[in-house]
Short mmCIF file of C-alpha atoms in Angstrom, two decimals:
data_model
loop_
_atom_site.label_atom_id
_atom_site.label_comp_id
_atom_site.label_asym_id
_atom_site.label_seq_id
_atom_site.Cartn_x
_atom_site.Cartn_y
_atom_site.Cartn_z
CA MET A 1 125.50 110.91 5.44
CA THR A 2 121.77 112.32 6.60
CA ASN A 3 121.27 115.85 6.38
CA ASP A 4 120.98 116.36 10.25
CA GLN A 5 125.26 114.54 10.42
CA LEU A 6 126.15 116.49 7.52
CA LYS A 7 125.51 119.84 10.05
CA GLN A 8 127.32 118.23 12.59
CA PHE A 9 130.02 117.93 10.18
CA ILE A 10 129.84 121.71 9.26
CA LYS A 11 129.38 123.13 12.39
CA ASN A 12 132.27 120.75 14.27
CA TYR A 13 134.29 122.81 11.48
CA THR A 14 133.29 126.27 11.60
CA THR A 15 129.93 128.10 13.04
CA GLU A 16 129.73 130.73 10.91
CA VAL A 17 126.87 128.96 8.50
CA GLU A 18 123.47 129.41 7.92
CA PHE A 19 121.44 126.07 6.98
CA VAL A 20 118.60 126.37 5.44
CA ASP A 21 116.07 122.80 4.67
CA ASN A 22 115.69 122.80 0.86
CA PRO A 23 113.28 119.57 0.04
CA TYR A 24 115.87 119.15 -2.94
CA SER A 25 118.63 118.96 -0.74
CA LEU A 26 120.41 120.44 2.55
CA GLU A 27 121.48 124.80 1.41
CA CYS A 28 124.93 125.35 3.54
CA ILE A 29 125.42 129.80 3.53
CA VAL A 30 128.87 130.81 4.38
CA ASN A 31 131.22 133.58 4.24
CA THR A 32 134.02 134.19 1.47
CA VAL A 33 136.67 133.69 4.62
CA HIS A 34 135.56 130.51 5.08
CA PHE A 35 134.08 129.57 1.93
CA TYR A 36 137.35 128.41 0.82
CA ASN A 37 138.89 125.59 3.91
CA LEU A 38 134.79 124.74 4.36
CA ALA A 39 135.02 123.70 0.48
CA ARG A 40 138.30 121.63 0.91
CA VAL A 41 137.30 119.82 3.86
CA LEU A 42 134.35 118.97 2.45
CA LYS A 43 136.07 117.17 -1.02
CA GLU A 44 138.68 115.27 0.75
CA SER A 45 137.25 114.19 3.80
CA ASP A 46 136.58 110.53 3.60
CA SER A 47 133.76 111.18 5.99
CA THR A 48 131.41 113.45 3.30
CA ALA A 49 133.53 112.83 -0.07
CA PHE A 50 131.75 115.71 -2.21
CA ASP A 51 134.15 114.50 -5.50
CA PHE A 52 131.46 115.74 -8.30
CA LEU A 53 130.97 119.72 -8.53
CA TYR A 54 127.67 119.49 -11.16
CA CYS A 55 126.40 122.82 -11.07
CA VAL A 56 128.38 126.12 -10.46
CA THR A 57 125.60 129.20 -10.72
CA GLY A 58 125.51 132.84 -10.03
CA ILE A 59 123.31 134.88 -8.45
CA ASP A 60 122.26 138.53 -8.04
CA LEU A 61 120.57 139.31 -5.30
CA GLN A 62 120.38 143.54 -5.25
CA ASP A 63 121.88 143.72 -2.08
CA SER A 64 124.69 141.27 -2.60
CA LEU A 65 126.39 139.00 -4.87
CA GLY A 66 126.52 134.82 -4.54
CA VAL A 67 127.85 131.70 -5.99
CA ILE A 68 125.91 128.75 -6.27
CA TYR A 69 127.65 125.23 -5.70
CA HIS A 70 126.06 121.87 -6.60
CA LEU A 71 128.35 119.37 -5.13
CA GLU A 72 127.33 115.12 -4.81
CA SER A 73 129.49 112.46 -3.33
CA THR A 74 129.45 109.72 -5.71
CA LYS A 75 130.75 106.67 -3.26
CA LEU A 76 128.48 107.88 -0.62
CA GLN A 77 125.19 109.38 -2.82
CA HIS A 78 124.19 112.56 -0.36
CA LYS A 79 124.38 116.43 -1.86
CA LEU A 80 124.59 119.86 -0.99
CA ILE A 81 124.57 122.86 -1.73
CA LEU A 82 127.19 125.62 -0.50
CA LYS A 83 126.63 129.25 -1.15
CA VAL A 84 128.77 131.70 -0.57
CA PHE A 85 127.92 135.43 -0.75
CA ALA A 86 129.86 139.02 -1.64
CA SER A 87 128.66 141.69 0.18
CA ASP A 88 131.20 144.20 -1.28
CA ILE A 89 129.19 144.69 -5.06
CA ASP A 90 130.94 147.03 -6.68
CA ASN A 91 134.32 145.12 -5.76
CA PRO A 92 133.49 140.85 -5.51
CA GLU A 93 135.60 138.34 -4.29
CA ILE A 94 135.59 135.08 -4.22
CA PRO A 95 137.95 132.60 -3.78
CA SER A 96 138.45 130.15 -6.68
CA VAL A 97 137.61 126.79 -5.95
CA PHE A 98 139.35 125.29 -9.52
CA ASP A 99 141.95 123.36 -8.26
CA LEU A 100 139.57 121.39 -5.35
CA TRP A 101 137.47 120.29 -9.12
CA ASP A 102 138.61 120.92 -12.50
CA CYS A 103 135.34 121.65 -14.43
CA ALA A 104 135.28 124.68 -11.68
CA GLU A 105 137.90 126.72 -13.58
CA LEU A 106 135.37 127.46 -17.13
CA GLN A 107 132.61 127.30 -14.81
CA GLU A 108 133.80 130.37 -12.95
CA ARG A 109 134.78 131.64 -15.67
CA GLU A 110 131.33 132.01 -16.84
CA VAL A 111 130.33 133.45 -13.32
CA PHE A 112 133.17 135.98 -13.44
CA ASP A 113 131.68 136.96 -17.20
CA PHE A 114 128.03 137.36 -16.39
CA PHE A 115 128.08 138.27 -12.90
CA GLY A 116 131.59 139.83 -12.91
CA ILE A 117 132.48 138.32 -9.57
CA ARG A 118 136.12 138.01 -9.70
CA PHE A 119 137.71 135.03 -8.24
CA LEU A 120 140.83 134.91 -5.86
CA LYS A 121 143.63 132.71 -7.61
CA HIS A 122 142.12 132.00 -10.76
CA PRO A 123 144.23 130.94 -13.61
CA ASP A 124 142.92 132.33 -16.54
CA LEU A 125 140.37 134.40 -15.43
CA ARG A 126 139.08 135.87 -18.89
CA ARG A 127 135.43 136.68 -19.90
CA ILE A 128 134.02 133.19 -22.10
CA PHE A 129 131.33 133.70 -23.93
CA MET A 130 130.48 137.38 -24.21
CA GLU A 131 133.54 139.52 -26.34
CA GLU A 132 136.35 141.23 -24.28
CA ASP A 133 135.83 144.84 -25.03
CA TRP A 134 131.85 144.07 -23.58
CA GLU A 135 130.81 146.94 -21.18
CA GLY A 136 129.20 145.81 -18.34
CA TYR A 137 127.79 142.21 -16.57
CA PRO A 138 124.73 141.37 -18.64
CA LEU A 139 123.09 139.24 -15.72
CA ARG A 140 123.29 141.82 -13.08
CA LYS A 141 120.01 143.27 -12.68
CA ASN A 142 120.52 146.46 -12.59
CA TYR A 143 122.08 145.93 -16.13
CA VAL A 144 121.11 148.58 -18.83
CA ASP A 145 120.47 146.64 -22.07
CA THR A 146 120.46 150.15 -24.79
CA VAL A 147 120.75 148.08 -27.41
CA ASN A 148 117.61 146.24 -26.81
CA ILE A 149 118.68 142.78 -27.73
CA ILE A 150 116.82 141.07 -24.63
CA ASP A 151 114.23 143.27 -24.01
CA LEU A 152 112.18 141.70 -26.72
CA ILE A 153 109.24 141.47 -24.43
CA LYS A 154 108.29 145.02 -23.57
CA MET B 1 174.18 119.48 -43.62
CA GLU B 2 174.92 119.94 -40.06
CA ASP B 3 172.12 123.77 -41.00
CA ILE B 4 169.96 121.08 -41.88
CA LEU B 5 170.13 119.01 -38.54
CA LEU B 6 169.70 121.94 -36.94
CA LYS B 7 166.85 122.92 -38.39
CA ASN B 8 165.09 119.94 -37.50
CA LYS B 9 166.03 120.15 -34.44
CA LEU B 10 164.49 123.77 -33.84
CA ASP B 11 161.44 122.56 -35.34
CA LYS B 12 160.66 119.92 -33.12
CA GLU B 13 161.53 122.33 -30.12
CA GLN B 14 159.13 124.97 -31.53
CA GLU B 15 155.78 125.37 -30.21
CA TYR B 16 153.22 127.43 -32.18
CA PHE B 17 149.50 128.22 -32.64
CA ILE B 18 146.54 126.89 -34.38
CA ASN B 19 143.41 127.92 -34.45
CA MET B 20 141.18 124.88 -34.96
CA GLY B 21 137.35 126.95 -36.34
CA PRO B 22 135.10 128.46 -35.71
CA GLN B 23 134.15 127.28 -39.00
CA HIS B 24 136.01 123.79 -39.00
CA PRO B 25 133.45 120.95 -39.95
CA SER B 26 134.50 118.78 -37.17
CA THR B 27 133.90 121.28 -34.78
CA HIS B 28 130.36 120.73 -35.92
CA GLY B 29 128.69 123.70 -35.42
CA VAL B 30 131.28 127.14 -34.53
CA LEU B 31 133.53 126.63 -31.11
CA ARG B 32 137.59 127.49 -32.16
CA LEU B 33 139.90 125.62 -30.20
CA LEU B 34 143.36 127.62 -29.82
CA VAL B 35 146.01 124.70 -30.21
CA ASN B 36 149.17 124.65 -29.02
CA LEU B 37 151.61 122.09 -30.98
CA GLN B 38 155.14 120.98 -30.67
CA GLY B 39 155.05 119.60 -34.21
CA GLU B 40 152.64 117.60 -35.04
CA THR B 41 151.72 116.84 -31.20
CA VAL B 42 149.12 118.44 -29.28
CA LYS B 43 150.79 120.45 -26.07
CA ASP B 44 147.62 122.15 -24.55
CA LEU B 45 144.37 124.18 -26.04
CA LYS B 46 142.12 126.65 -25.07
CA PRO B 47 138.62 126.69 -26.44
CA TYR B 48 136.71 130.25 -27.38
CA CYS B 49 133.25 129.83 -26.91
CA GLY B 50 130.24 132.79 -27.19
CA TYR B 51 129.88 132.54 -31.37
CA ILE B 52 126.09 131.79 -31.03
CA HIS B 53 125.71 133.28 -26.87
CA ARG B 54 122.05 134.41 -26.81
CA GLY B 55 121.81 135.53 -23.99
CA ILE B 56 118.91 131.98 -23.50
CA GLU B 57 119.13 132.01 -19.24
CA LYS B 58 119.05 136.17 -18.96
CA MET B 59 115.67 135.93 -21.80
CA CYS B 60 114.21 133.37 -19.17
CA GLU B 61 114.23 136.26 -16.86
CA ARG B 62 111.54 138.51 -18.66
CA TYR B 63 109.48 135.53 -20.28
CA THR B 64 106.85 133.21 -18.34
CA TYR B 65 107.57 129.53 -17.73
CA SER B 66 104.95 128.06 -20.59
CA GLN B 67 107.67 130.28 -22.59
CA ILE B 68 110.37 128.90 -21.38
CA ILE B 69 110.07 125.63 -22.33
CA HIS B 70 110.14 126.61 -26.17
CA LEU B 71 113.52 128.38 -25.44
CA THR B 72 115.16 124.76 -23.83
CA ASP B 73 114.79 123.61 -27.25
CA ARG B 74 117.51 125.54 -28.21
CA LEU B 75 120.24 124.77 -26.18
CA ASP B 76 120.52 121.09 -27.40
CA TYR B 77 119.16 120.40 -30.34
CA MET B 78 119.70 116.95 -30.51
CA SER B 79 117.42 116.57 -27.14
CA ALA B 80 114.86 118.72 -26.99
CA HIS B 81 112.05 117.07 -26.12
CA ILE B 82 114.20 115.94 -23.22
CA ASN B 83 115.65 119.63 -21.84
CA ASN B 84 111.63 120.42 -22.63
CA GLU B 85 110.39 117.83 -19.91
CA ALA B 86 113.34 119.03 -17.27
CA VAL B 87 111.60 122.31 -16.86
CA CYS B 88 107.85 120.17 -16.83
CA LEU B 89 109.52 118.03 -14.33
CA LEU B 90 110.48 121.30 -12.47
CA VAL B 91 107.44 123.39 -12.90
CA GLU B 92 105.40 119.94 -11.62
CA ASN B 93 107.46 119.35 -8.75
CA ALA B 94 107.27 122.92 -7.78
CA LEU B 95 103.31 123.08 -7.65
CA GLN B 96 102.87 119.78 -6.61
CA ILE B 97 101.23 118.19 -10.03
CA GLU B 98 100.56 114.83 -10.18
CA VAL B 99 100.72 114.35 -13.99
CA SER B 100 99.02 110.94 -15.30
CA ASP B 101 100.52 107.26 -15.83
CA ARG B 102 99.90 108.24 -19.78
CA VAL B 103 102.12 111.16 -19.64
CA LYS B 104 104.83 109.69 -18.00
CA TYR B 105 105.07 107.22 -20.14
CA ILE B 106 104.93 108.84 -23.80
CA ARG B 107 107.06 110.78 -22.23
CA THR B 108 109.96 107.98 -21.36
CA ILE B 109 108.77 106.45 -25.00
CA ILE B 110 109.98 110.14 -26.30
CA ASP B 111 112.82 110.68 -24.84
CA GLU B 112 114.21 107.52 -25.77
CA LEU B 113 113.24 108.06 -29.30
CA THR B 114 115.09 111.15 -28.67
CA ARG B 115 117.87 109.70 -27.65
CA ILE B 116 118.27 106.73 -30.36
CA ALA B 117 117.58 109.36 -32.95
CA SER B 118 120.59 111.90 -31.52
CA HIS B 119 123.15 108.45 -31.86
CA GLN B 120 122.14 108.17 -34.60
CA LEU B 121 123.18 111.44 -36.23
CA TRP B 122 126.25 111.19 -33.58
CA TRP B 123 127.37 108.29 -35.61
CA ALA B 124 127.06 108.83 -39.09
CA ALA B 125 129.01 112.04 -38.22
CA ALA B 126 131.93 110.42 -35.90
CA GLY B 127 132.25 108.04 -39.08
CA MET B 128 132.43 110.77 -41.44
CA ASP B 129 134.81 112.21 -39.54
CA LEU B 130 137.61 110.27 -39.44
CA GLY B 131 136.15 109.72 -43.38
CA ALA B 132 133.97 107.43 -43.73
CA LEU B 133 131.48 108.86 -45.44
CA THR B 134 128.96 106.15 -45.88
CA THR B 135 128.23 106.23 -41.99
CA PHE B 136 126.83 109.68 -42.97
CA PHE B 137 123.99 108.23 -45.77
CA TYR B 138 123.04 105.31 -43.31
CA GLY B 139 122.64 107.21 -39.79
CA LEU B 140 120.32 109.68 -41.78
CA ARG B 141 118.25 106.96 -43.61
CA ASP B 142 117.35 105.51 -40.17
CA ARG B 143 117.15 108.42 -38.56
CA GLU B 144 113.83 109.62 -40.72
CA LYS B 145 112.01 107.29 -39.45
CA ILE B 146 112.05 108.93 -36.54
CA LEU B 147 111.33 112.36 -37.76
CA ASP B 148 108.09 110.86 -39.63
CA ILE B 149 106.60 109.41 -36.06
CA PHE B 150 108.01 113.18 -34.53
CA GLU B 151 106.47 114.81 -37.70
CA GLU B 152 103.12 112.88 -37.16
CA THR B 153 102.40 112.75 -33.21
CA CYS B 154 104.31 116.30 -32.30
CA GLY B 155 103.97 118.77 -35.39
CA GLY B 156 107.64 119.47 -35.12
CA ARG B 157 110.66 116.80 -36.71
CA LEU B 158 113.38 118.60 -34.87
CA LEU B 159 112.49 120.99 -32.12
CA VAL B 160 109.57 118.77 -30.71
CA SER B 161 108.00 121.30 -27.80
CA TYR B 162 105.57 118.46 -27.52
CA ASN B 163 106.18 119.08 -23.40
CA CYS B 164 103.74 121.67 -21.36
CA PRO B 165 103.38 122.28 -17.29
CA GLY B 166 101.00 119.90 -17.12
CA GLY B 167 101.36 116.97 -19.81
CA LEU B 168 101.43 116.92 -23.54
CA MET B 169 100.27 119.50 -25.74
CA TYR B 170 98.16 116.95 -27.70
CA ASP B 171 97.24 113.39 -27.44
CA ILE B 172 99.41 110.83 -29.59
CA HIS B 173 98.06 110.27 -33.70
CA PRO B 174 96.91 106.98 -33.73
CA ASN B 175 99.19 105.56 -36.12
CA PHE B 176 101.65 105.97 -32.91
CA GLN B 177 102.47 102.30 -31.65
CA LYS B 178 102.36 101.11 -34.94
CA LYS B 179 105.35 103.44 -36.57
CA VAL B 180 107.16 102.98 -33.19
CA LYS B 181 107.17 99.14 -33.09
CA GLU B 182 107.62 99.06 -37.44
CA PHE B 183 110.90 101.64 -36.35
CA LEU B 184 111.98 98.83 -33.48
CA ILE B 185 111.64 96.04 -35.88
CA TYR B 186 113.33 97.84 -38.85
CA PHE B 187 116.28 99.29 -37.09
CA LYS B 188 117.41 96.02 -34.82
CA LYS B 189 118.02 94.84 -38.24
CA LYS B 190 119.89 97.83 -39.70
CA LEU B 191 121.73 98.07 -35.69
CA PRO B 192 124.25 95.15 -36.87
CA GLU B 193 124.94 96.72 -40.08
CA TYR B 194 126.45 99.93 -38.17
CA ASP B 195 128.54 97.93 -36.36
CA GLN B 196 129.75 95.67 -39.91
CA LEU B 197 130.09 99.02 -41.60
CA LEU B 198 132.07 100.91 -38.22
CA SER B 199 133.05 99.31 -35.27
CA GLY B 200 135.15 96.13 -36.46
CA ASN B 201 136.37 98.72 -38.68
CA VAL B 202 140.27 98.22 -38.36
CA ILE B 203 141.47 101.60 -39.57
CA PHE B 204 138.79 103.48 -37.01
CA VAL B 205 139.62 101.21 -34.05
CA GLN B 206 143.03 102.11 -33.97
CA ARG B 207 142.09 105.70 -34.55
CA MET B 208 140.22 105.42 -31.86
CA LYS B 209 141.72 103.14 -29.74
CA ASN B 210 144.04 103.67 -26.36
CA VAL B 211 143.13 108.08 -27.87
CA GLY B 212 141.93 110.70 -25.54
CA LEU B 213 142.34 108.56 -22.22
CA LEU B 214 139.92 109.92 -19.55
CA THR B 215 140.32 108.20 -15.48
CA LYS B 216 137.26 107.76 -13.87
CA GLU B 217 138.85 109.96 -11.34
CA LYS B 218 138.61 112.61 -14.00
CA ALA B 219 135.35 112.34 -15.15
CA ILE B 220 134.03 112.90 -12.30
CA SER B 221 136.71 115.98 -11.24
CA PHE B 222 135.35 117.52 -14.85
CA GLY B 223 131.92 116.63 -14.59
CA VAL B 224 132.01 114.66 -17.61
CA THR B 225 128.00 112.68 -17.66
CA GLY B 226 126.56 111.18 -20.12
CA PRO B 227 128.28 108.16 -22.34
CA SER B 228 131.16 110.13 -22.31
CA GLY B 229 131.97 109.54 -18.52
CA ARG B 230 129.48 105.63 -18.35
CA ALA B 231 132.92 105.31 -20.89
CA SER B 232 135.53 106.25 -18.33
CA GLY B 233 133.40 104.05 -15.41
CA PHE B 234 131.12 106.92 -14.36
CA SER B 235 127.95 105.84 -13.10
CA SER B 236 125.47 108.65 -13.47
CA ASP B 237 122.60 107.67 -15.23
CA ILE B 238 119.69 109.96 -13.62
CA ARG B 239 117.57 107.48 -15.14
CA LYS B 240 118.75 105.14 -12.64
CA LYS B 241 119.67 107.81 -9.86
CA GLU B 242 116.83 109.76 -9.49
CA PRO B 243 113.95 108.05 -11.69
CA TYR B 244 111.58 110.28 -12.98
CA SER B 245 108.57 110.00 -15.80
CA ALA B 246 108.09 106.20 -16.27
CA TYR B 247 111.96 104.53 -15.17
CA GLY B 248 111.06 103.66 -12.30
CA ASN B 249 108.81 101.15 -14.45
CA VAL B 250 111.21 99.71 -16.18
CA LYS B 251 114.68 96.79 -16.40
CA PHE B 252 117.16 98.78 -17.94
CA LYS B 253 121.01 98.14 -17.58
CA GLU B 254 123.38 101.41 -17.35
CA ILE B 255 126.14 101.48 -19.68
CA LEU B 256 129.40 101.25 -18.06
CA ARG B 257 132.42 100.66 -19.32
CA GLU B 258 136.31 100.73 -17.77
CA GLU B 259 138.87 101.53 -20.20
CA GLY B 260 138.36 105.85 -20.53
CA ASP B 261 139.73 105.93 -24.26
CA SER B 262 137.21 106.90 -27.75
CA LEU B 263 136.99 103.39 -28.55
CA ALA B 264 134.85 103.04 -25.66
CA ARG B 265 132.68 106.29 -25.61
CA TYR B 266 131.76 104.69 -29.64
CA LYS B 267 130.93 101.54 -28.01
CA CYS B 268 128.94 103.14 -24.91
CA ARG B 269 126.54 104.80 -27.28
CA ILE B 270 126.22 101.76 -29.35
CA ASP B 271 124.96 100.02 -26.43
CA GLU B 272 122.38 102.53 -25.24
CA MET B 273 120.69 102.81 -28.42
CA TRP B 274 120.40 98.94 -27.93
CA GLU B 275 119.17 99.46 -24.23
CA SER B 276 116.71 102.06 -25.56
CA MET B 277 114.58 100.32 -27.75
CA ASN B 278 114.73 97.67 -25.03
CA ILE B 279 112.90 100.70 -22.74
CA ILE B 280 110.10 101.21 -25.75
CA GLU B 281 109.47 98.01 -25.98
CA GLN B 282 108.64 97.28 -22.34
CA LEU B 283 106.23 100.65 -22.20
CA ILE B 284 104.79 100.67 -25.86
CA ASP B 285 102.64 98.20 -25.63
CA ASN B 286 101.29 99.03 -22.36
CA ILE B 287 100.64 103.23 -22.74
CA PRO B 288 97.85 103.72 -20.04
CA ASP B 289 94.33 105.14 -20.57
CA GLY B 290 93.52 108.25 -18.81
CA SER B 291 94.22 112.18 -19.62
CA TYR B 292 96.84 113.22 -21.84
CA PHE B 293 96.43 117.00 -19.93
CA THR B 294 96.22 118.15 -16.41
CA LYS B 295 94.37 121.25 -16.07
CA MET B 296 96.58 124.31 -14.99
CA LYS B 297 95.98 127.91 -14.06
CA PRO B 298 96.80 129.89 -16.85
CA ILE B 299 99.38 131.91 -15.65
CA ILE B 300 101.50 130.01 -13.62
CA LYS B 301 103.41 131.53 -10.51
CA LEU B 302 105.78 128.92 -8.66
CA PRO B 303 105.92 129.93 -4.73
CA GLU B 304 109.20 131.85 -3.82
CA GLY B 305 112.16 129.17 -3.23
CA GLU B 306 114.79 127.16 -5.38
CA TYR B 307 114.24 124.34 -7.44
CA TYR B 308 116.65 121.96 -8.91
CA GLN B 309 115.07 119.77 -11.75
CA ARG B 310 118.23 116.92 -13.14
CA VAL B 311 117.65 114.63 -16.05
CA GLU B 312 119.63 112.39 -18.39
CA ALA B 313 119.49 114.69 -22.05
CA CYS B 314 121.67 112.42 -25.13
CA ARG B 315 125.28 113.64 -24.10
CA GLY B 316 124.84 113.49 -19.58
CA GLU B 317 123.17 115.30 -17.10
CA PHE B 318 120.94 118.35 -17.42
CA GLY B 319 120.17 120.27 -15.21
CA VAL B 320 117.78 123.15 -14.15
CA TYR B 321 117.87 125.37 -11.15
CA ILE B 322 115.25 128.40 -10.98
CA SER B 323 114.76 130.97 -8.04
CA SER B 324 111.23 131.92 -7.84
CA LYS B 325 110.43 134.88 -6.18
CA GLY B 326 106.57 134.26 -6.17
CA GLU B 327 105.84 135.83 -9.51
CA LYS B 328 104.58 135.06 -13.40
CA ASN B 329 108.08 135.03 -14.43
CA PRO B 330 111.64 133.69 -12.68
CA TYR B 331 113.82 135.30 -10.84
CA ARG B 332 116.90 133.79 -12.02
CA VAL B 333 117.42 130.35 -14.48
CA LYS B 334 120.26 128.40 -14.88
CA PHE B 335 121.04 125.39 -17.65
CA ARG B 336 123.40 122.87 -17.03
CA SER B 337 124.00 121.92 -20.38
CA PRO B 338 126.12 118.97 -20.01
CA ASN B 339 128.53 119.98 -22.98
CA PHE B 340 130.18 122.59 -21.85
CA PHE B 341 131.17 119.95 -19.17
CA ASN B 342 132.41 117.47 -21.42
CA LEU B 343 134.31 119.91 -23.42
CA SER B 344 136.33 121.19 -20.00
CA ALA B 345 137.93 117.56 -20.03
CA LEU B 346 139.00 118.32 -23.68
CA ASP B 347 142.53 119.91 -23.06
CA HIS B 348 143.37 117.50 -20.17
CA MET B 349 142.41 114.45 -22.42
CA SER B 350 143.99 115.68 -26.19
CA ARG B 351 147.73 116.55 -24.57
CA ASN B 352 150.06 115.00 -26.02
CA GLN B 353 147.90 113.62 -28.80
CA LYS B 354 148.82 113.94 -32.26
CA ILE B 355 146.60 116.94 -34.13
CA ALA B 356 144.50 114.57 -36.03
CA ASP B 357 143.50 112.16 -33.04
CA LEU B 358 141.98 115.45 -31.82
CA VAL B 359 139.51 115.22 -34.42
CA ALA B 360 138.69 111.71 -33.30
CA ILE B 361 138.21 112.70 -29.39
CA MET B 362 136.25 115.54 -30.35
CA SER B 363 133.60 113.04 -32.04
CA SER B 364 134.29 110.47 -29.12
CA LEU B 365 132.66 113.75 -27.03
CA ASP B 366 129.52 114.48 -29.18
CA LEU B 367 129.79 117.95 -28.77
CA VAL B 368 126.94 120.22 -29.68
CA ILE B 369 128.05 124.03 -29.85
CA PRO B 370 124.72 125.89 -29.21
CA ASP B 371 124.44 123.85 -25.47
CA ILE B 372 128.10 125.25 -24.28
CA ASP B 373 126.79 128.33 -25.15
CA ARG B 374 123.27 128.59 -24.45
#
């Protein structure tokens, strides 16, 4: 599918989306309500068939916390970047996609560990790299690094 | 007598946990697996990571783009040069800088030498994990030749840091082409020895065959790329899909197998060494003249936006995501490390296998732990 066809496909499903033209691939921003169902349709529909989730990135935009999913179809060779933002910073919640792509389970644990985004219905949401009693979420922009581990350059 | 029978029955039903690692030799680093066993059979396992977590992604937010490159070495140290290249390509594409053909050719040759060196160490360790100590000496003996070439040209042996945005740190050493050609002649004689020693060995084949099966659908779903994914028939070679550097100018075939077991992953890597030598042969005599460096501004600032660059590292697809706000340091950096994705399939692959086979599966996946923990 070309980018325009993909846009049309997503618009047919839900109109509450925003598109950004990125030279790398089409970018689609969706809200948390429609996110899970859109992801399911994109994966299971034969005309899109996004079966390969190759990167899951958490990001802190200071007014919201988000997750970026890089998707590719191994059959149809097209790509899509799916972005979802949780605006409630104190209690960010995003539906988990662990049942659509198997790799998402560990990837979402990493995002939870660093950003504190809770993935709803995730089977095993624990910290993965930091210790279990670690306070705060290190990759957030307002994280205070009291022991000065990271701020070596200053 | 009945008591003994009852006890045996209970033993068979009873499940128990053991910790494999973080100091277990077959994990090749500090990875801990909590294995749920029933008798000798693995029911499931949970990986515990983070023993070597250094917060590289957070550090990158404070560093400049030229400094970040030297942190990527420390992810998958066996494909240090390829990781460097990913960041350099991203910066060059974002600033629309065209590097000379000379740079592209040299980068590709060193990429492939890195791949051979990595697979040699993997082969050495894979044999050792299953009890064949000889392979370790054979593998390291041949890898030394490549490290000597790196030392002469790049200055470093393991973490080469030879790439920089805009080209290379220095031009190649005058001996480079001669030494590489000598190595190819040498290694073409030695690689069949690898097959003689291990590939046809009955004990080795029986330990690897039909162990740790991974279907194509599951490989895609778990994001298992590189030789491990290609052994399951998942065509995931970035060198073919999105050619970078000089990969568009060379002819090579993507090694694909259908079986998806540990032996297929083993054979994939052996065949990739042949294919890497094939690529180097096509390039080594044709390195064009030109500058090894394109002059850049002293302080690199990427235009505001988001960038993604993928390259084919030794263990799979390595990706860099950078979000920039137009400053001299990035807003957010994410490394898509192939090993973390490959690790997620380990639980699925080792279920209902024997605990001894878990070692074979892990050595066929070729995990590098600093790349998982980042």
